[in-house]
CSV table of N, CA and C in Angstrom, one decimal:
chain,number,residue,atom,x,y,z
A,220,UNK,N,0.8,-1.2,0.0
A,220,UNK,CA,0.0,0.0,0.0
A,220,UNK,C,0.9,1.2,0.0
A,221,UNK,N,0.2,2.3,-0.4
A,221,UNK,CA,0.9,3.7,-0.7
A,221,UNK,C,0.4,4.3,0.7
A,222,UNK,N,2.1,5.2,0.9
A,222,UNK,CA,1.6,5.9,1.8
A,222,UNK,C,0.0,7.3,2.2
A,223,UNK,N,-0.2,7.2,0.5
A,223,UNK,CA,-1.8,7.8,0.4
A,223,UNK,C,-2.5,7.1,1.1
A,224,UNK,N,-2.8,5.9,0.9
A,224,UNK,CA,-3.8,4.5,1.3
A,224,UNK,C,-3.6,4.3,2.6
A,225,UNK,N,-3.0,4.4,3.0
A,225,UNK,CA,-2.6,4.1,4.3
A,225,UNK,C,-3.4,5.4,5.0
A,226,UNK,N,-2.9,6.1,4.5
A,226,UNK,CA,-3.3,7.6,5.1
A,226,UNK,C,-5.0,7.5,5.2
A,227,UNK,N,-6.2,7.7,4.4
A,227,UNK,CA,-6.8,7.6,3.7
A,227,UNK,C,-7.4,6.4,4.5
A,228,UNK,N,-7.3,5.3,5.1
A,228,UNK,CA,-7.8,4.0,5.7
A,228,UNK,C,-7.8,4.6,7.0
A,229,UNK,N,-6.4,5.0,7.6
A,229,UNK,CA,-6.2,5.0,8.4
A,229,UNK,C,-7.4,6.6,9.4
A,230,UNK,N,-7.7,7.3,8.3
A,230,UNK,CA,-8.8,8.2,8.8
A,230,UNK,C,-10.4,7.8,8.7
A,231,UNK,N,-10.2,7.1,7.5
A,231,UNK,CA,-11.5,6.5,7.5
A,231,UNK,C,-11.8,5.5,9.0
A,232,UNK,N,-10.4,4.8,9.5
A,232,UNK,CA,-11.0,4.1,10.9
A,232,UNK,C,-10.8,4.8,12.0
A,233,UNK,N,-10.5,6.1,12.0
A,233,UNK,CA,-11.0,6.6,13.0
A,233,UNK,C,-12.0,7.4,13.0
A,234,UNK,N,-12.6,7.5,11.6
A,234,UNK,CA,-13.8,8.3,12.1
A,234,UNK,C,-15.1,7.1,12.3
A,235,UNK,N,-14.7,6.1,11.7
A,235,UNK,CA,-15.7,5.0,12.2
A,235,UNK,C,-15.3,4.7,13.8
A,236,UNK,N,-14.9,5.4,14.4
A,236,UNK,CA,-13.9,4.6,15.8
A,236,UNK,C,-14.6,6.1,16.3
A,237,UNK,N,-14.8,6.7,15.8
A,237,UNK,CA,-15.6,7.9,16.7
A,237,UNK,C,-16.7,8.3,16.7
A,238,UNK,N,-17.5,7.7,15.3
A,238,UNK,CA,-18.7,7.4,15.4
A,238,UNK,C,-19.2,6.2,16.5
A,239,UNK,N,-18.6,5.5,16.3
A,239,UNK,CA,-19.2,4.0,17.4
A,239,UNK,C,-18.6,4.9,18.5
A,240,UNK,N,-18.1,5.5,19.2
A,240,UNK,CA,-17.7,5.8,20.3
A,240,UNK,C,-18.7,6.7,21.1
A,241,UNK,N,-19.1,7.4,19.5
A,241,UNK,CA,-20.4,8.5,20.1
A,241,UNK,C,-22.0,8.3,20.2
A,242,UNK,N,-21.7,7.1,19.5
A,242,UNK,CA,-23.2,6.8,19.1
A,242,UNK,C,-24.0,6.5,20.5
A,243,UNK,N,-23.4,5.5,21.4
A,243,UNK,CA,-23.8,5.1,23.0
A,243,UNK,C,-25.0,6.7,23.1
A,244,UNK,N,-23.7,7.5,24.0
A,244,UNK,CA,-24.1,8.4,24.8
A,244,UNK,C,-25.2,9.4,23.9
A,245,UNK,N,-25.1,9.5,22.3
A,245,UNK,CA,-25.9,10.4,21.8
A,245,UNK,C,-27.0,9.8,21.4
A,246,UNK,N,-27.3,8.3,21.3
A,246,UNK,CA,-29.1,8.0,21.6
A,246,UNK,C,-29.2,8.2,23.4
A,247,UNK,N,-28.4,7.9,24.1
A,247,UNK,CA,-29.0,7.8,25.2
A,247,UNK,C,-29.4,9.8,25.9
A,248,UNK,N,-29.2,10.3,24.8
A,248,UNK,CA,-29.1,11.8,25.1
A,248,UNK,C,-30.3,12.2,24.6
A,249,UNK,N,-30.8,11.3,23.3
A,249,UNK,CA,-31.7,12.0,22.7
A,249,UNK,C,-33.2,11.5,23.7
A,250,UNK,N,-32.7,10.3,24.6
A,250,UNK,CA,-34.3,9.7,25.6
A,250,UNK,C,-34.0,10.4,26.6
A,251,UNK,N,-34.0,12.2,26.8
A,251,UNK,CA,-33.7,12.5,28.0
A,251,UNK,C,-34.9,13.4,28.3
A,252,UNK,N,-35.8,13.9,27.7
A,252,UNK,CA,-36.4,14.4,27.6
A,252,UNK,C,-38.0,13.4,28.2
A,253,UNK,N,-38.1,12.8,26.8
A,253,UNK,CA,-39.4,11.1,26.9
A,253,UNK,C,-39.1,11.0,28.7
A,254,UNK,N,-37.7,10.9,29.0
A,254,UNK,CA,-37.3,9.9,30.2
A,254,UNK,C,-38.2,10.7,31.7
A,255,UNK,N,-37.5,12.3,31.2
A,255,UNK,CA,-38.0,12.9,32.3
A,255,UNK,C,-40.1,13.0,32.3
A,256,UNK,N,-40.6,13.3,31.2
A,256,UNK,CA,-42.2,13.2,31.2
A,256,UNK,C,-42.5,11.7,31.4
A,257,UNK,N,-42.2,10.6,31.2
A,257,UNK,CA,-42.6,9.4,31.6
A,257,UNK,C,-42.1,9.0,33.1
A,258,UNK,N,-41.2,9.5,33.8
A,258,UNK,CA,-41.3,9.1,35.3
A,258,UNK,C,-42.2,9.3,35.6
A,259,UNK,N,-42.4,8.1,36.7
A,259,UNK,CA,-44.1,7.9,37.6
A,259,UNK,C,-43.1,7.6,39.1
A,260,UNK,N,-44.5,7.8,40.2
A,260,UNK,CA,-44.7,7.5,40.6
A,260,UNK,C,-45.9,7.2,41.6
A,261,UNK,N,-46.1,6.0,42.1
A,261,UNK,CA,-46.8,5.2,42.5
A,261,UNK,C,-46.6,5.5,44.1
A,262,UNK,N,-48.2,5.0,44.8
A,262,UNK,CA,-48.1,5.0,46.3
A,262,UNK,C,-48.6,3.6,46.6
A,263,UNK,N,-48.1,2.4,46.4
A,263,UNK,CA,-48.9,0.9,46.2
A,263,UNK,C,-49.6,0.8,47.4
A,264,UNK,N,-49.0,1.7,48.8
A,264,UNK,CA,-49.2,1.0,50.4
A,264,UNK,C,-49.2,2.4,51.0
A,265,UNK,N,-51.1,2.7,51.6
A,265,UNK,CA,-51.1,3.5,52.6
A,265,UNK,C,-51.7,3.2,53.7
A,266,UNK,N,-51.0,3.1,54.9
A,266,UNK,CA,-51.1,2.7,56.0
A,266,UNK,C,-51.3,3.5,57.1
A,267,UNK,N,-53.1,3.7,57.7
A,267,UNK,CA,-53.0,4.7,59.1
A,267,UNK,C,-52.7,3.5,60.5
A,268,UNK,N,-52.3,4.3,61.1
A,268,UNK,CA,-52.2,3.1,62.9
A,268,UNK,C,-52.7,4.2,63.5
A,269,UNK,N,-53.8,3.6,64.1
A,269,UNK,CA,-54.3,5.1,65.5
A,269,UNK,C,-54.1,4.4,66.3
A,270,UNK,N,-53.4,4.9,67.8
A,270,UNK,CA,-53.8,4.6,68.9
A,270,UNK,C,-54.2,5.7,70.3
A,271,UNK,N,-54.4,5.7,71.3
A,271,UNK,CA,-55.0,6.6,71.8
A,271,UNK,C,-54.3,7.9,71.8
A,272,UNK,N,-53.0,7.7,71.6
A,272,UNK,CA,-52.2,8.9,72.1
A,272,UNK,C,-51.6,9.7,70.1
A,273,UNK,N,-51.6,8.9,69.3
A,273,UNK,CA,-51.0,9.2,67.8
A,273,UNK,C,-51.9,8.8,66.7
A,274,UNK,N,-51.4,9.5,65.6
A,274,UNK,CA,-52.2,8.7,64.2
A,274,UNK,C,-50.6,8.9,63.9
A,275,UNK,N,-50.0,7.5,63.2
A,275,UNK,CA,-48.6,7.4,62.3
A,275,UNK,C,-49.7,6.9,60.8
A,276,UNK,N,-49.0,8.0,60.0
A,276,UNK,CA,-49.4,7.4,58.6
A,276,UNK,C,-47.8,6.8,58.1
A,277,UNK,N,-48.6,6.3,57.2
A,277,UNK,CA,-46.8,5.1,56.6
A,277,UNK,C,-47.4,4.9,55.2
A,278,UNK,N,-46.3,6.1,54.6
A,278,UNK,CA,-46.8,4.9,53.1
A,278,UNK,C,-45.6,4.7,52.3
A,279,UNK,N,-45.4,4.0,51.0
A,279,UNK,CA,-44.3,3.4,50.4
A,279,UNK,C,-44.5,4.5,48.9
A,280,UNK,N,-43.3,5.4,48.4
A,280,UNK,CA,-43.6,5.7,47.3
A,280,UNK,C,-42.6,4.8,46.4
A,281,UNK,N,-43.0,4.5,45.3
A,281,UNK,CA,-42.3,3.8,44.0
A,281,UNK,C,-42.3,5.0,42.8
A,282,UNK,N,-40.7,5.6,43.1
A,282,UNK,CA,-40.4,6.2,41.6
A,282,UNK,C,-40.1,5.5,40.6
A,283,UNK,N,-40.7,5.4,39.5
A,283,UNK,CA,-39.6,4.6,38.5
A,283,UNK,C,-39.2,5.2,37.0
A,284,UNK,N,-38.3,4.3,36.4
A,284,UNK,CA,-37.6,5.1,35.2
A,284,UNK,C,-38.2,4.2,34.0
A,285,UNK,N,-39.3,4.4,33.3
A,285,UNK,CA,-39.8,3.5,32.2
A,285,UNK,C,-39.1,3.0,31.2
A,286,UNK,N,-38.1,4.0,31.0
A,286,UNK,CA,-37.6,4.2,29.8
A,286,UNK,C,-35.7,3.7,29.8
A,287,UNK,N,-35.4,3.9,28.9
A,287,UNK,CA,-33.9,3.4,28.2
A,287,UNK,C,-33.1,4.7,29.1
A,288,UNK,N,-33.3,5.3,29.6
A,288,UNK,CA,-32.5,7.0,29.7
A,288,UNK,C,-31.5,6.3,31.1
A,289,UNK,N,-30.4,6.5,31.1
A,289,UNK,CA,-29.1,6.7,32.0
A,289,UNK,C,-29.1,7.8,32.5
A,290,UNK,N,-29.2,8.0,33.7
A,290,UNK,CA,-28.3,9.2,34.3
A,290,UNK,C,-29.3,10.4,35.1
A,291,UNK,N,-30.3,9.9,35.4
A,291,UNK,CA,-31.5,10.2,36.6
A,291,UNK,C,-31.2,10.0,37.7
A,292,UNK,N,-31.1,10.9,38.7
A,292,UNK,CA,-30.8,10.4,40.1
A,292,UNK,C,-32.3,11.1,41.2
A,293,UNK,N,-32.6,10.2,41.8
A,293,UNK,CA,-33.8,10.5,42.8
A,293,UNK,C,-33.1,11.1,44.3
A,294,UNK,N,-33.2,12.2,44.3
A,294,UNK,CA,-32.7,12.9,45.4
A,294,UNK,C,-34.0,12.6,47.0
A,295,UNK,N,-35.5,13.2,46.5
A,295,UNK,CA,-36.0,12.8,47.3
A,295,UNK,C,-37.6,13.2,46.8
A,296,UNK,N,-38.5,12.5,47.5
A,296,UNK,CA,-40.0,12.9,47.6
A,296,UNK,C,-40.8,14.2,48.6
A,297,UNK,N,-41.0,15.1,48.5
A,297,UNK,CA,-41.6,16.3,49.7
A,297,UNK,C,-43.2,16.0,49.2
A,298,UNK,N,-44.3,15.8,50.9
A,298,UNK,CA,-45.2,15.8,50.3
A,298,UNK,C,-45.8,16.1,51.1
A,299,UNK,N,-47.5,16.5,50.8
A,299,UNK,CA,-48.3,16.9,52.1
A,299,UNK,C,-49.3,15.4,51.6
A,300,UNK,N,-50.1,15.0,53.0
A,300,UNK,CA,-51.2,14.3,52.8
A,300,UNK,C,-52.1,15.1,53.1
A,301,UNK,N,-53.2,14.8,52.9
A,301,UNK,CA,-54.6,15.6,52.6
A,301,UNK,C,-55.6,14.7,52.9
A,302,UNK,N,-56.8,15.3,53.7
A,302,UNK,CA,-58.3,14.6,53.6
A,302,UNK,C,-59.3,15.7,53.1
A,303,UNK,N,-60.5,15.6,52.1
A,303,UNK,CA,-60.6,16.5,51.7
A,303,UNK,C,-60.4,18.0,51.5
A,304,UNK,N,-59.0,18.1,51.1
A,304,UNK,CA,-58.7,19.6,50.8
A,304,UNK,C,-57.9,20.2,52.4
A,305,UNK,N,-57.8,18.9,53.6
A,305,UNK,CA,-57.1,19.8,54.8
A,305,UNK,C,-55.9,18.7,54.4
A,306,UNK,N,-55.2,19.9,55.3
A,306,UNK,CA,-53.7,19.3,55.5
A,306,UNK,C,-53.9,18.3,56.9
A,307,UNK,N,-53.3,16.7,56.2
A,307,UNK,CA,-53.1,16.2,57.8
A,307,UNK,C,-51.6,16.5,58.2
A,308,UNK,N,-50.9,16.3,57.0
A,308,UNK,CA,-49.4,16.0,57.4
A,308,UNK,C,-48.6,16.4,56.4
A,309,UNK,N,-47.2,17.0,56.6
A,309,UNK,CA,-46.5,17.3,56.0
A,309,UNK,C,-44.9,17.0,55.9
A,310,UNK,N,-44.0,16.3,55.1
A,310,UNK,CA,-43.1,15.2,55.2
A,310,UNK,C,-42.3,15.8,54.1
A,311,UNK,N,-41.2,14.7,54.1
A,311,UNK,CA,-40.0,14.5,53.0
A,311,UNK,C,-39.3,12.9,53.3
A,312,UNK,N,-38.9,12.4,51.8
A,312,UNK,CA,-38.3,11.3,52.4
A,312,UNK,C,-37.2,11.0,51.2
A,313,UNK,N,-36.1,10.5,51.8
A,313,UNK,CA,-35.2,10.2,50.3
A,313,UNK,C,-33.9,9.7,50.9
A,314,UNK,N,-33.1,9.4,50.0
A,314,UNK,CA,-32.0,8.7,50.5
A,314,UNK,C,-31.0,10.0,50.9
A,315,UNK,N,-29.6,9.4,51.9
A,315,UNK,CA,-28.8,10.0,52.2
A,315,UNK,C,-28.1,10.7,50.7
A,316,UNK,N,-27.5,10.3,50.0
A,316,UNK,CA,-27.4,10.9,48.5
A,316,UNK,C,-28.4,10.7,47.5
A,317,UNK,N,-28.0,11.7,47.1
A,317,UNK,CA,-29.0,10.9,45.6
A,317,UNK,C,-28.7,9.6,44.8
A,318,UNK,N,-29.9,8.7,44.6
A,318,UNK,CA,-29.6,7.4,44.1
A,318,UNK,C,-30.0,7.2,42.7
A,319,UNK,N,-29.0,6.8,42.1
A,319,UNK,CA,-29.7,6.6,40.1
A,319,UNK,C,-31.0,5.3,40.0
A,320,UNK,N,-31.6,6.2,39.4
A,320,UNK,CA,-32.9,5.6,38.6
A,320,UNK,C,-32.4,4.8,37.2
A,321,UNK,N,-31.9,3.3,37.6
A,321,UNK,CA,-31.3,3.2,36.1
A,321,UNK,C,-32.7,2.7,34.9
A,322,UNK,N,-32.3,2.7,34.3
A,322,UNK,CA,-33.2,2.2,32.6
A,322,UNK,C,-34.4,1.1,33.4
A,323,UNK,N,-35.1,0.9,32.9
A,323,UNK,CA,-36.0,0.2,33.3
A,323,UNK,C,-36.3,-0.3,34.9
A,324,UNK,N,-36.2,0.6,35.8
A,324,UNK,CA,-35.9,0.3,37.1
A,324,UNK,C,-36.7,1.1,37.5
A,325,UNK,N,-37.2,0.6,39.1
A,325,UNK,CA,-38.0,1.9,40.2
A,325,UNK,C,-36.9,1.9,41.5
A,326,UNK,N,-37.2,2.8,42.5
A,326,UNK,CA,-36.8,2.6,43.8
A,326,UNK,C,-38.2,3.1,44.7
A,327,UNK,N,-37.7,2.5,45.9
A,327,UNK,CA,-39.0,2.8,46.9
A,327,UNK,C,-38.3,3.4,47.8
A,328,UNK,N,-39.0,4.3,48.5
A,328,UNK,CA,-39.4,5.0,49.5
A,328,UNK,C,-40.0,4.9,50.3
A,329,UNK,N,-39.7,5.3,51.4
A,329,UNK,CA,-40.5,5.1,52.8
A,329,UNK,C,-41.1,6.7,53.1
A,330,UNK,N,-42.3,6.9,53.6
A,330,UNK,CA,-42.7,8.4,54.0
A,330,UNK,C,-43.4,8.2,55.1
A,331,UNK,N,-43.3,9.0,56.1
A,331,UNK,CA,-44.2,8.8,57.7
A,331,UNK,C,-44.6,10.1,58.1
A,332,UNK,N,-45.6,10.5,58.8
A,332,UNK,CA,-45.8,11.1,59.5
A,332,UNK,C,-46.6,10.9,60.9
A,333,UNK,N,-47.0,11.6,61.8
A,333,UNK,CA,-47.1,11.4,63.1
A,333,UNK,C,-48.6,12.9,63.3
A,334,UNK,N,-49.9,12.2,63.6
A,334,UNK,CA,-50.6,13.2,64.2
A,334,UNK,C,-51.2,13.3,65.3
A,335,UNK,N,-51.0,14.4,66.4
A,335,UNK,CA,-50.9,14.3,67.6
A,335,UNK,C,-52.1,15.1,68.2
A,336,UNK,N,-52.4,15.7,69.3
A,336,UNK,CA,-53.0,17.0,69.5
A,336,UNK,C,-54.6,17.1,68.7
A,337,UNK,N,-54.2,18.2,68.5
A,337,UNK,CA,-55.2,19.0,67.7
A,337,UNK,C,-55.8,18.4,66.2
A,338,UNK,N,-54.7,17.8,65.6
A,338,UNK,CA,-54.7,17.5,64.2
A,338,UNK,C,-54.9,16.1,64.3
A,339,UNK,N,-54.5,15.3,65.4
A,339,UNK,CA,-55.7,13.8,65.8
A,339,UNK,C,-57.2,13.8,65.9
A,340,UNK,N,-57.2,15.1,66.3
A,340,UNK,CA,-59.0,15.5,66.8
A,340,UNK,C,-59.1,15.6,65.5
A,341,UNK,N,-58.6,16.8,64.1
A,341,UNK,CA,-59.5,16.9,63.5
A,341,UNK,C,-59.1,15.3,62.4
A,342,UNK,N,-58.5,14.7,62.5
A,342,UNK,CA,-58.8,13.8,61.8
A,342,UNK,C,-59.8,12.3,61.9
A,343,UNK,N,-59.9,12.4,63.9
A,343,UNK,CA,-61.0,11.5,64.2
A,343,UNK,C,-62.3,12.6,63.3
A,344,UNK,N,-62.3,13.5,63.3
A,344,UNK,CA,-63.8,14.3,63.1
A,344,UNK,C,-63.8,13.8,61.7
A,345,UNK,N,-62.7,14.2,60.5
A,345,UNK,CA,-63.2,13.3,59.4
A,345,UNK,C,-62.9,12.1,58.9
A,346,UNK,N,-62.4,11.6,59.8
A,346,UNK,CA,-63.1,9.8,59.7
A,346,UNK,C,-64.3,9.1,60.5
A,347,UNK,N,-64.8,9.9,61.3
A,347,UNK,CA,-66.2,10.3,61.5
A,347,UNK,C,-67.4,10.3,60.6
A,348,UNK,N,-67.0,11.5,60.0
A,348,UNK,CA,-68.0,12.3,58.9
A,348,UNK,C,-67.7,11.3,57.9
A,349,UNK,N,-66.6,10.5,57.3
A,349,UNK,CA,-66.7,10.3,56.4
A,349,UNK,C,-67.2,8.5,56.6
A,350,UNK,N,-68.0,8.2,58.1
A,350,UNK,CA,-68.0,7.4,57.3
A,350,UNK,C,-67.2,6.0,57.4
A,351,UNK,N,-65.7,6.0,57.9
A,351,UNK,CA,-64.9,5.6,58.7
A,351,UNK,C,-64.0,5.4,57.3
A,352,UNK,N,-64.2,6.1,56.1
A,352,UNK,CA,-63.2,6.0,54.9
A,352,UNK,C,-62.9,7.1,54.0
A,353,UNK,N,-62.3,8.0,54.7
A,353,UNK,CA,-61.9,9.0,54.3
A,353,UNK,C,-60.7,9.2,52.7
A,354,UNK,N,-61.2,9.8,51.9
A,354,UNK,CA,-60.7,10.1,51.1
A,354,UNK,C,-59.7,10.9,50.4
A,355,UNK,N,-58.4,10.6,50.9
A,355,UNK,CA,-57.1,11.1,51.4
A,355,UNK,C,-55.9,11.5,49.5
A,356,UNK,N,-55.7,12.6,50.0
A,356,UNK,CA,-55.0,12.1,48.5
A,356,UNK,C,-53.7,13.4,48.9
A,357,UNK,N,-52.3,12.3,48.2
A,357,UNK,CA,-50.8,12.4,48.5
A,357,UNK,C,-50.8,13.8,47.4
A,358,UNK,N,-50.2,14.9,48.1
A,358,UNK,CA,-49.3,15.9,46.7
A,358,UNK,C,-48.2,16.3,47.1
A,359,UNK,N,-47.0,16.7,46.3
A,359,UNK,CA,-46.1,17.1,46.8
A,359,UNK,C,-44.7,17.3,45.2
A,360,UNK,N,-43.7,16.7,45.1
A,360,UNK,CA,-42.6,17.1,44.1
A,360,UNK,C,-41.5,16.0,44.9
A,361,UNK,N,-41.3,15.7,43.4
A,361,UNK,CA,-39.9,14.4,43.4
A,361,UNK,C,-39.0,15.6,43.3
A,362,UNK,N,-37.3,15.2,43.5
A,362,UNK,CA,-36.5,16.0,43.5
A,362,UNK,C,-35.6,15.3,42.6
A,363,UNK,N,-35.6,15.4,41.1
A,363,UNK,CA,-34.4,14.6,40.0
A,363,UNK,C,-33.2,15.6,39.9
A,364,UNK,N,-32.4,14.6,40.0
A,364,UNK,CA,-31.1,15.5,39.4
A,364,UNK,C,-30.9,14.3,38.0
A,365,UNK,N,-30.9,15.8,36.9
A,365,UNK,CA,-30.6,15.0,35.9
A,365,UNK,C,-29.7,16.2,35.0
A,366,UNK,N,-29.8,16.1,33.5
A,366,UNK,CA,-28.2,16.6,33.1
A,366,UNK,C,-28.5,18.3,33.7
A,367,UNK,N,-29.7,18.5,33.3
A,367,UNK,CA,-30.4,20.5,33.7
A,367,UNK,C,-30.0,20.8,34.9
A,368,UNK,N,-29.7,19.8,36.0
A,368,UNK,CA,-29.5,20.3,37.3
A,368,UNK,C,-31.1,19.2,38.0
A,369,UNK,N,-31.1,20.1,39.1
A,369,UNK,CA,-32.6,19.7,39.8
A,369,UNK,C,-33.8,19.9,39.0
A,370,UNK,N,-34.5,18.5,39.0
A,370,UNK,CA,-36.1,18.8,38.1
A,370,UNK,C,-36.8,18.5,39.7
A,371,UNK,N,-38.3,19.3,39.7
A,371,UNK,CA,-39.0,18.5,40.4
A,371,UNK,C,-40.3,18.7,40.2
A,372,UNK,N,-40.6,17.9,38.9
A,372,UNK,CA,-41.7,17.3,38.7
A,372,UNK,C,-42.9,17.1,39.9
A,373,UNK,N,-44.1,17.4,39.9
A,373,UNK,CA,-45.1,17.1,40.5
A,373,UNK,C,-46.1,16.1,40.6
A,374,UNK,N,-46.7,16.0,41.9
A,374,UNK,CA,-47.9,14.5,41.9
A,374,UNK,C,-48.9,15.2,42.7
A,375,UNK,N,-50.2,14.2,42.3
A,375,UNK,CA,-51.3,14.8,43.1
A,375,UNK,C,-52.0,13.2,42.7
A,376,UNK,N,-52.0,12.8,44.3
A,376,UNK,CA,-52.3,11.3,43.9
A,376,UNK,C,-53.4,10.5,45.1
A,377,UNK,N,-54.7,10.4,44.4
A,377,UNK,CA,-56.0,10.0,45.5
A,377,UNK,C,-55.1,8.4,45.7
A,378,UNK,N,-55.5,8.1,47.4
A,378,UNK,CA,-54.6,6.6,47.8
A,378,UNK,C,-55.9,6.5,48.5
A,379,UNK,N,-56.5,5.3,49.0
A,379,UNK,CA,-56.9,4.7,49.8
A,379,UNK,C,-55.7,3.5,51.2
A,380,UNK,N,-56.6,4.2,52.5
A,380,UNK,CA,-55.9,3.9,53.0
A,380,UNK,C,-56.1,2.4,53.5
A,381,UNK,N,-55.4,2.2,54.5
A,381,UNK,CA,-56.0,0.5,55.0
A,381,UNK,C,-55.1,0.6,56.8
A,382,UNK,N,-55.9,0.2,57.3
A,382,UNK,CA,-55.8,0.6,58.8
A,382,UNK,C,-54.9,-1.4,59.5
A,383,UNK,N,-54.1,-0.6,60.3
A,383,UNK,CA,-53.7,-1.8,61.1
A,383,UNK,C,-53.9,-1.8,62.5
C-alpha cells in the first residue's frame, strides 16, 4: 500500500472509531427528555395506625424510570397528605445521597408522619364524617437530578388507606 492509502484508511478508521464511540451516549441523550415526562410515581401501600395517644401514617412511594435513559438520580419525595382539601401531614423522604434511577428500574421509598393534639382530633372528626373512609389524596414534588440540574416534577395522587 501507498503511503496515500494508508493515510486515507487510516482516517476512515477513526472516524468510524468515533462514530461508534459517540453513538452510546448520543441516543441515550436524545431519551432524555421522553425519560424525564414518563417518570411515575406510585403510592402501592397507605397505611393509618391510630392509637390513643397518635395517628402514624406510613406509606411506600415507587419512583420509576420506564424508559432506556441513563443518568436520573432520585434525590427525594416532599409531600403533604390531605383529607378532603385539609392538610393532615407534612413530610419529605429520600435517600442519604442521591440514588440513580437506572433504565427500566423503580426505587422505593418510605414516607411517615405522626398526628398528635389537635390534628388527631380533627382527623378523628373526618373519619367520623366520612364514614370511617376518608378520602385522602398524596401531593407534593420528586426532586431529580438530571443533566439541567434539579427537576421537580409534581404529583397529586387520591390513595386509599388500610388501617392496622
Amino acid at each position: 500500500m501507498k503511503a496515500r492509502q494508508i493515510s486515507i484508511l487510516s482516517l476512515v478508521l477513526l472516524t468510524a472509531g468515533i462514530w461508534a464511540y459517540l453513538l452510546g451516549p448520543t441516543a441515550n441523550y436524545v431519551h432524555y427528555y421522553s425519560a424525564i415526562e414518563d417518570l411515575t410515581l406510585q403510592i402501592p401501600r397507605f397505611v393509618v395506625a391510630h392509637t390513643d395517644s397518635n395517628v402514624t401514617v406510613t406509606m411506600l412511594f415507587n419512583v420509576s424510570n420506564p424508559t432506556s435513559y441513563m443518568g436520573l438520580r432520585l434525590a427525594s419525595v416532599s409531600y403533604q397528605a390531605l383529607i378532603q382539601n385539609k392538610l393532615m401531614g407534612t413530610a419529605g423522604t429520600g435517600p442519604p445521597v442521591p440514588i440513580s434511577l437506572e433504565p427500566f428500574s423503580a426505587k422505593t421509598l418510605i414516607g411517615t408522619f405522626v398526628m398528635t393534639g389537635a390534628k388527631m382530633d380533627q382527623y378523628d372528626t373526618l373519619f367520623a364524617q366520612s364514614g370511617g373512609a376518608p378520602q385522602w389524596h398524596v401531593r407534593g414534588t420528586m426532586s431529580i437530578w438530571g443533566r439541567d440540574g434539579f427537576l421537580t416534577p409534581e404529583f397529586d395522587i387520591p390513595v386509599t388507606a388500610s388501617s392496622t
